[in-house]
Amino acid sequence: MEQLKIQRDFFRTHRTKDVGFRKKALRRLQQEIIAREDAICDAIYADFKKPRFETLAAETQFVLADLKHTLKKMASWARPEKVGSSWMNWPSSDYIYKEPYGNVLIIAPWNYPFQLAIAPLIGALAAGNTAVIKPSEVTPHTAAIVSEIIKAAFKPEYVTVVEGGVETSQRVLAEKWDYIFFTGSTRVGQIVYESAAKHLTPVTLELGGKNPTIVDGTAAIATAAKRIAWGKFLNAGQTCIATDYVLVDSSVKQKLVEELKKSITDFYGENIENSPDYARTVSEKHYSGLKDMLKGEEILFGGNTNDSDNYLSPTLVNEPKLGSKLMEGEIFGPILPIISYENEADIDRHIAKYGKPLATYVFSNRKSFQKKIIDTYSFGGGAINDTVIQITNKRLPFGGVGASGIGAYHGRTSFDLFSHQKSIIKKANWLDIPLRYPPYTMPLKFVKKVKHLF
Ligand code: NAD
């Protein structure tokens, strides 16, 4: 693949290892994004009518904040980190050097098509790598503007975009990369992992999952409903960390449902189809998949559709069966199953059915219950008494576990993710304690105490 070959040659010039070079690169990226912020909003709107507010907040400003923070901190992140040395090696100074992996491949999905292509790029470049980005073919307008920005900011030997679908993705995956950063479904994540294994390429896999939100009998129901509905119907339910299904204490279920209906109407009005604040399902394929999931289900609210632009209104479904289509895998659309529970065993029965999710949320005023959920279940990250917001703190690593992914990024974690940590001990020559050299003369009873010197 020509693009990778020229990037390999460029990486070997060592120019990307200069922190000044990296900073200039990130500043160029920053300028090109700022210059096109409106065009980015237009592109994502053309792809699936994402409201401008959501594009600004969750895509462009999100990425610009990460750029600003990275530009401020990257010189200190890049510096070799001095660590304490061990008596064993005395006299020495010990360091962790941050070394770029080399040539990075970034494969992005369509749901936050700008953010998820550019946020990993920031970490990759800050750490001194080159990058090829493969944006999603499902959002072609965004792919085009990502391509335009990258062309304006960088030479292809440093960063480039390869547009295309599954075949293109598989073609680039067949190459030998130094690091692959993939965001997308668990199914494709497995394909990526297999391709990477052939070359022993390290990967980050940012995948999906079936995220539960648990609402207990002590929760502040009106606030809970507002925060669940916001996180769920943002981007028309196409957010990897949105609630997938709600498990609610049966004593407060009715109240929660009423408050969810109220919140949805407060957010989008009576005529949601005409709301400028509600996006569309991204493609006909995804849209018909969602409609299929609704077949045979009891709809408590919504369920309205318009085939002409893949419109599916915010929809609440009552008590879907565990074996139903809706509860088979990740929904990834504006359908919210409401499932009541009587006791904690019911909660466990649901959560244990799926792989480790990317997020879990708990609405409760009981600290012991909050703690129990955090301690009992494994999941990427989450929030207590809110949803989705864990992504907004750059100091928190963002990533999945088990079926929801491998690795985490954002802020400093991105820099570390794209850096190999090279351990170096710098030894002094003025002293050379002979005890380690053969013939071994140290009495064995002293060797048994050596652990104190490590
Ligand atoms: P997807 O897995 O279908 O596609 C992602 C990328 O992989 C695209 O660029 C696509 O071209 C490529 N691809 C698709 N099929 C492929 C194949 N067979 N071989 C090689 N490459 C292939 O995912 P999507 O539909 O674009 O995105 C939705 C999924 O992404 C959801 O599961 C969601 O939860 C997940 N997601 C996760 C995060 C996260 O940060 N963890 C963020 C957003 C989305």
mmCIF file of C-alpha atoms in Angstrom, residues 10-247:
data_model
loop_
_atom_site.group_PDB
_atom_site.id
_atom_site.type_symbol
_atom_site.label_atom_id
_atom_site.label_comp_id
_atom_site.label_asym_id
_atom_site.label_seq_id
_atom_site.Cartn_x
_atom_site.Cartn_y
_atom_site.Cartn_z
ATOM 1 C CA PHE A 10 8.938 9.413 6.525
ATOM 2 C CA PHE A 11 8.895 7.956 10.025
ATOM 3 C CA ARG A 12 12.432 6.712 9.458
ATOM 4 C CA THR A 13 13.600 10.311 8.967
ATOM 5 C CA HIS A 14 12.864 10.756 12.728
ATOM 6 C CA ARG A 15 11.293 14.159 12.115
ATOM 7 C CA THR A 16 8.151 13.217 14.033
ATOM 8 C CA LYS A 17 10.280 12.615 17.122
ATOM 9 C CA ASP A 18 10.858 16.324 17.525
ATOM 10 C CA VAL A 19 8.279 17.727 19.942
ATOM 11 C CA GLY A 20 8.391 21.123 18.173
ATOM 12 C CA PHE A 21 7.455 19.391 14.904
ATOM 13 C CA ARG A 22 4.536 17.618 16.591
ATOM 14 C CA LYS A 23 3.275 20.823 18.161
ATOM 15 C CA LYS A 24 3.336 22.656 14.835
ATOM 16 C CA ALA A 25 1.414 19.779 13.301
ATOM 17 C CA LEU A 26 -1.293 19.886 15.965
ATOM 18 C CA ARG A 27 -1.568 23.666 15.602
ATOM 19 C CA ARG A 28 -2.123 23.268 11.855
ATOM 20 C CA LEU A 29 -4.819 20.707 12.566
ATOM 21 C CA GLN A 30 -6.401 23.090 15.067
ATOM 22 C CA GLN A 31 -6.443 25.945 12.528
ATOM 23 C CA GLU A 32 -7.940 23.838 9.743
ATOM 24 C CA ILE A 33 -10.696 22.589 12.055
ATOM 25 C CA ILE A 34 -11.509 26.073 13.352
ATOM 26 C CA ALA A 35 -11.668 27.370 9.772
ATOM 27 C CA ARG A 36 -14.181 24.659 8.855
ATOM 28 C CA GLU A 37 -16.293 24.344 11.976
ATOM 29 C CA ASP A 38 -19.452 25.390 10.121
ATOM 30 C CA ALA A 39 -18.646 23.135 7.181
ATOM 31 C CA ILE A 40 -18.216 20.196 9.571
ATOM 32 C CA CYS A 41 -21.668 20.911 11.047
ATOM 33 C CA ASP A 42 -23.119 21.051 7.531
ATOM 34 C CA ALA A 43 -21.464 17.775 6.557
ATOM 35 C CA ILE A 44 -22.735 15.841 9.565
ATOM 36 C CA TYR A 45 -26.168 17.393 9.102
ATOM 37 C CA ALA A 46 -26.149 16.209 5.493
ATOM 38 C CA ASP A 47 -25.233 12.712 6.690
ATOM 39 C CA PHE A 48 -27.946 12.243 9.313
ATOM 40 C CA LYS A 49 -29.387 15.582 10.373
ATOM 41 C CA LYS A 50 -27.317 15.796 13.512
ATOM 42 C CA PRO A 51 -28.343 19.020 15.267
ATOM 43 C CA ARG A 52 -25.692 21.753 15.054
ATOM 44 C CA PHE A 53 -25.575 22.048 18.835
ATOM 45 C CA GLU A 54 -24.696 18.373 19.151
ATOM 46 C CA THR A 55 -22.001 18.592 16.463
ATOM 47 C CA LEU A 56 -20.414 21.637 18.072
ATOM 48 C CA ALA A 57 -20.534 20.216 21.605
ATOM 49 C CA ALA A 58 -19.739 16.573 20.972
ATOM 50 C CA GLU A 59 -17.571 16.719 17.865
ATOM 51 C CA THR A 60 -15.732 19.947 17.012
ATOM 52 C CA GLN A 61 -15.465 21.626 20.424
ATOM 53 C CA PHE A 62 -14.731 18.274 22.032
ATOM 54 C CA VAL A 63 -11.807 17.763 19.678
ATOM 55 C CA LEU A 64 -10.624 21.379 19.968
ATOM 56 C CA ALA A 65 -10.597 21.084 23.769
ATOM 57 C CA ASP A 66 -8.488 17.936 23.500
ATOM 58 C CA LEU A 67 -6.123 19.732 21.095
ATOM 59 C CA LYS A 68 -5.775 22.711 23.421
ATOM 60 C CA HIS A 69 -5.039 20.530 26.423
ATOM 61 C CA THR A 70 -2.621 18.316 24.490
ATOM 62 C CA LEU A 71 -0.737 21.297 23.047
ATOM 63 C CA LYS A 72 -0.325 22.684 26.553
ATOM 64 C CA LYS A 73 0.844 19.468 28.162
ATOM 65 C CA MET A 74 2.537 17.365 25.489
ATOM 66 C CA ALA A 75 6.089 18.613 26.062
ATOM 67 C CA SER A 76 5.956 17.435 29.659
ATOM 68 C CA TRP A 77 4.266 14.150 28.702
ATOM 69 C CA ALA A 78 6.966 13.493 26.105
ATOM 70 C CA ARG A 79 9.869 14.064 28.480
ATOM 71 C CA PRO A 80 11.616 10.936 29.783
ATOM 72 C CA GLU A 81 10.139 10.224 33.182
ATOM 73 C CA LYS A 82 12.656 9.683 35.963
ATOM 74 C CA VAL A 83 11.737 6.926 38.370
ATOM 75 C CA GLY A 84 13.397 5.806 41.589
ATOM 76 C CA SER A 85 16.248 3.349 41.043
ATOM 77 C CA SER A 86 16.771 0.100 42.892
ATOM 78 C CA TRP A 87 19.635 -0.603 45.259
ATOM 79 C CA MET A 88 20.533 -3.548 43.082
ATOM 80 C CA ASN A 89 21.790 -1.234 40.331
ATOM 81 C CA TRP A 90 23.246 1.484 42.463
ATOM 82 C CA PRO A 91 24.660 3.822 41.256
ATOM 83 C CA SER A 92 22.186 4.436 38.374
ATOM 84 C CA SER A 93 19.443 6.775 37.136
ATOM 85 C CA ASP A 94 16.326 5.100 35.776
ATOM 86 C CA TYR A 95 13.913 6.454 33.167
ATOM 87 C CA ILE A 96 10.833 5.707 31.115
ATOM 88 C CA TYR A 97 11.277 7.045 27.585
ATOM 89 C CA LYS A 98 8.117 7.690 25.544
ATOM 90 C CA GLU A 99 8.740 6.310 22.095
ATOM 91 C CA PRO A 100 6.278 6.598 19.201
ATOM 92 C CA TYR A 101 5.181 3.255 17.806
ATOM 93 C CA GLY A 102 5.595 4.418 14.217
ATOM 94 C CA ASN A 103 2.834 4.067 11.627
ATOM 95 C CA VAL A 104 -0.664 4.146 13.084
ATOM 96 C CA LEU A 105 -3.930 3.120 11.432
ATOM 97 C CA ILE A 106 -7.164 4.706 12.716
ATOM 98 C CA ILE A 107 -10.489 3.195 11.649
ATOM 99 C CA ALA A 108 -13.527 5.285 12.574
ATOM 100 C CA PRO A 109 -17.288 4.601 12.798
ATOM 101 C CA TRP A 110 -20.140 6.834 11.630
ATOM 102 C CA ASN A 111 -21.962 7.862 14.818
ATOM 103 C CA TYR A 112 -19.581 10.622 15.926
ATOM 104 C CA PRO A 113 -17.859 10.574 12.570
ATOM 105 C CA PHE A 114 -15.657 13.624 13.099
ATOM 106 C CA GLN A 115 -14.733 13.227 16.770
ATOM 107 C CA LEU A 116 -13.925 9.538 16.486
ATOM 108 C CA ALA A 117 -11.630 10.052 13.506
ATOM 109 C CA ILE A 118 -9.797 13.089 14.915
ATOM 110 C CA ALA A 119 -9.582 12.446 18.702
ATOM 111 C CA PRO A 120 -7.356 9.367 18.277
ATOM 112 C CA LEU A 121 -5.311 11.278 15.692
ATOM 113 C CA ILE A 122 -4.454 13.931 18.292
ATOM 114 C CA GLY A 123 -2.931 11.313 20.595
ATOM 115 C CA ALA A 124 -1.172 9.538 17.732
ATOM 116 C CA LEU A 125 0.499 12.733 16.477
ATOM 117 C CA ALA A 126 1.264 14.136 19.925
ATOM 118 C CA ALA A 127 3.130 10.913 20.653
ATOM 119 C CA GLY A 128 5.146 11.256 17.417
ATOM 120 C CA ASN A 129 3.519 8.751 15.069
ATOM 121 C CA THR A 130 2.348 9.043 11.475
ATOM 122 C CA ALA A 131 -1.278 8.160 10.732
ATOM 123 C CA VAL A 132 -3.650 6.858 8.103
ATOM 124 C CA ILE A 133 -7.340 7.455 8.868
ATOM 125 C CA LYS A 134 -10.099 5.298 7.403
ATOM 126 C CA PRO A 135 -13.368 7.169 8.094
ATOM 127 C CA SER A 136 -16.737 5.472 7.876
ATOM 128 C CA GLU A 137 -18.306 5.113 4.450
ATOM 129 C CA VAL A 138 -21.745 5.392 6.072
ATOM 130 C CA THR A 139 -21.228 9.148 6.594
ATOM 131 C CA PRO A 140 -19.685 10.201 3.253
ATOM 132 C CA HIS A 141 -20.056 13.980 3.702
ATOM 133 C CA THR A 142 -18.102 13.827 6.947
ATOM 134 C CA ALA A 143 -15.510 11.512 5.402
ATOM 135 C CA ALA A 144 -15.000 14.120 2.669
ATOM 136 C CA ILE A 145 -14.471 16.984 5.089
ATOM 137 C CA VAL A 146 -12.141 14.931 7.281
ATOM 138 C CA SER A 147 -10.164 14.215 4.125
ATOM 139 C CA GLU A 148 -10.148 17.897 3.151
ATOM 140 C CA ILE A 149 -8.902 18.976 6.593
ATOM 141 C CA ILE A 150 -6.140 16.392 6.653
ATOM 142 C CA LYS A 151 -5.024 17.354 3.133
ATOM 143 C CA ALA A 152 -4.924 21.010 4.118
ATOM 144 C CA ALA A 153 -2.979 20.371 7.327
ATOM 145 C CA PHE A 154 -0.538 17.603 6.424
ATOM 146 C CA LYS A 155 1.550 16.003 3.725
ATOM 147 C CA PRO A 156 0.440 12.441 2.919
ATOM 148 C CA GLU A 157 3.795 11.084 4.056
ATOM 149 C CA TYR A 158 2.764 12.171 7.581
ATOM 150 C CA VAL A 159 -1.039 11.935 7.793
ATOM 151 C CA THR A 160 -3.501 10.845 5.150
ATOM 152 C CA VAL A 161 -7.086 9.678 4.737
ATOM 153 C CA VAL A 162 -8.137 6.580 2.866
ATOM 154 C CA GLU A 163 -11.832 6.722 2.040
ATOM 155 C CA GLY A 164 -13.868 3.606 1.338
ATOM 156 C CA GLY A 165 -15.975 0.829 2.762
ATOM 157 C CA VAL A 166 -15.447 -2.665 4.088
ATOM 158 C CA GLU A 167 -13.123 -3.715 1.250
ATOM 159 C CA THR A 168 -10.904 -0.695 1.741
ATOM 160 C CA SER A 169 -10.874 -1.360 5.457
ATOM 161 C CA GLN A 170 -9.840 -4.959 4.904
ATOM 162 C CA ARG A 171 -7.189 -3.912 2.403
ATOM 163 C CA VAL A 172 -5.558 -1.523 4.874
ATOM 164 C CA LEU A 173 -5.901 -4.033 7.697
ATOM 165 C CA ALA A 174 -3.896 -6.581 5.720
ATOM 166 C CA GLU A 175 -0.829 -4.324 5.990
ATOM 167 C CA LYS A 176 1.691 -4.380 8.798
ATOM 168 C CA TRP A 177 1.020 -1.398 11.064
ATOM 169 C CA ASP A 178 2.801 -0.451 14.250
ATOM 170 C CA TYR A 179 -0.496 0.341 16.010
ATOM 171 C CA ILE A 180 -4.170 0.013 15.089
ATOM 172 C CA PHE A 181 -6.831 2.126 16.755
ATOM 173 C CA PHE A 182 -10.318 0.903 15.897
ATOM 174 C CA THR A 183 -13.692 2.287 16.939
ATOM 175 C CA GLY A 184 -16.797 0.366 15.916
ATOM 176 C CA SER A 185 -18.838 -2.719 16.584
ATOM 177 C CA THR A 186 -17.713 -5.728 18.615
ATOM 178 C CA ARG A 187 -18.172 -7.942 15.541
ATOM 179 C CA VAL A 188 -15.796 -5.915 13.379
ATOM 180 C CA GLY A 189 -13.491 -5.433 16.371
ATOM 181 C CA GLN A 190 -12.886 -9.175 16.300
ATOM 182 C CA ILE A 191 -11.951 -8.995 12.603
ATOM 183 C CA VAL A 192 -9.543 -6.137 13.328
ATOM 184 C CA TYR A 193 -7.976 -8.025 16.229
ATOM 185 C CA GLU A 194 -7.430 -11.078 14.035
ATOM 186 C CA SER A 195 -5.764 -9.018 11.300
ATOM 187 C CA ALA A 196 -3.555 -7.307 13.872
ATOM 188 C CA ALA A 197 -2.560 -10.634 15.435
ATOM 189 C CA LYS A 198 -0.961 -11.744 12.154
ATOM 190 C CA HIS A 199 1.656 -9.013 12.574
ATOM 191 C CA LEU A 200 1.590 -8.862 16.394
ATOM 192 C CA THR A 201 0.375 -5.294 16.043
ATOM 193 C CA PRO A 202 -0.886 -3.732 19.280
ATOM 194 C CA VAL A 203 -4.469 -2.511 19.147
ATOM 195 C CA THR A 204 -6.961 -0.323 20.862
ATOM 196 C CA LEU A 205 -10.507 -1.513 20.275
ATOM 197 C CA GLU A 206 -13.219 0.957 21.219
ATOM 198 C CA LEU A 207 -16.337 -1.162 20.865
ATOM 199 C CA GLY A 208 -19.981 -1.109 21.854
ATOM 200 C CA GLY A 209 -22.151 -3.031 24.244
ATOM 201 C CA LYS A 210 -25.506 -3.238 25.922
ATOM 202 C CA ASN A 211 -25.339 -0.551 28.595
ATOM 203 C CA PRO A 212 -27.722 -0.920 31.529
ATOM 204 C CA THR A 213 -29.123 1.971 33.520
ATOM 205 C CA ILE A 214 -30.421 0.935 36.932
ATOM 206 C CA VAL A 215 -32.967 3.071 38.734
ATOM 207 C CA ASP A 216 -33.740 2.037 42.289
ATOM 208 C CA GLY A 217 -36.646 2.984 44.551
ATOM 209 C CA THR A 218 -34.749 5.849 46.200
ATOM 210 C CA ALA A 219 -33.730 7.641 42.989
ATOM 211 C CA ALA A 220 -34.714 11.250 42.237
ATOM 212 C CA ILE A 221 -37.051 10.110 39.477
ATOM 213 C CA ALA A 222 -37.743 13.364 37.598
ATOM 214 C CA THR A 223 -34.037 14.193 37.370
ATOM 215 C CA ALA A 224 -33.182 10.597 36.515
ATOM 216 C CA ALA A 225 -35.718 10.600 33.676
ATOM 217 C CA LYS A 226 -34.349 13.848 32.273
ATOM 218 C CA ARG A 227 -30.757 12.627 32.358
ATOM 219 C CA ILE A 228 -31.576 9.205 30.927
ATOM 220 C CA ALA A 229 -33.700 10.667 28.106
ATOM 221 C CA TRP A 230 -31.043 13.259 27.266
ATOM 222 C CA GLY A 231 -28.227 10.693 27.033
ATOM 223 C CA LYS A 232 -30.390 8.205 25.168
ATOM 224 C CA PHE A 233 -31.975 10.390 22.501
ATOM 225 C CA LEU A 234 -28.953 12.575 21.881
ATOM 226 C CA ASN A 235 -27.748 11.702 18.359
ATOM 227 C CA ALA A 236 -31.012 9.722 18.013
ATOM 228 C CA GLY A 237 -29.770 6.975 20.320
ATOM 229 C CA GLN A 238 -26.636 6.338 18.256
ATOM 230 C CA THR A 239 -24.135 6.868 21.057
ATOM 231 C CA CYS A 240 -21.904 4.036 22.198
ATOM 232 C CA ILE A 241 -22.262 5.022 25.873
ATOM 233 C CA ALA A 242 -26.008 5.758 25.799
ATOM 234 C CA THR A 243 -28.334 3.687 27.958
ATOM 235 C CA ASP A 244 -29.324 0.556 26.080
ATOM 236 C CA TYR A 245 -32.015 -0.571 28.520
ATOM 237 C CA VAL A 246 -33.406 0.586 31.864
ATOM 238 C CA LEU A 247 -33.792 -1.700 34.852
#
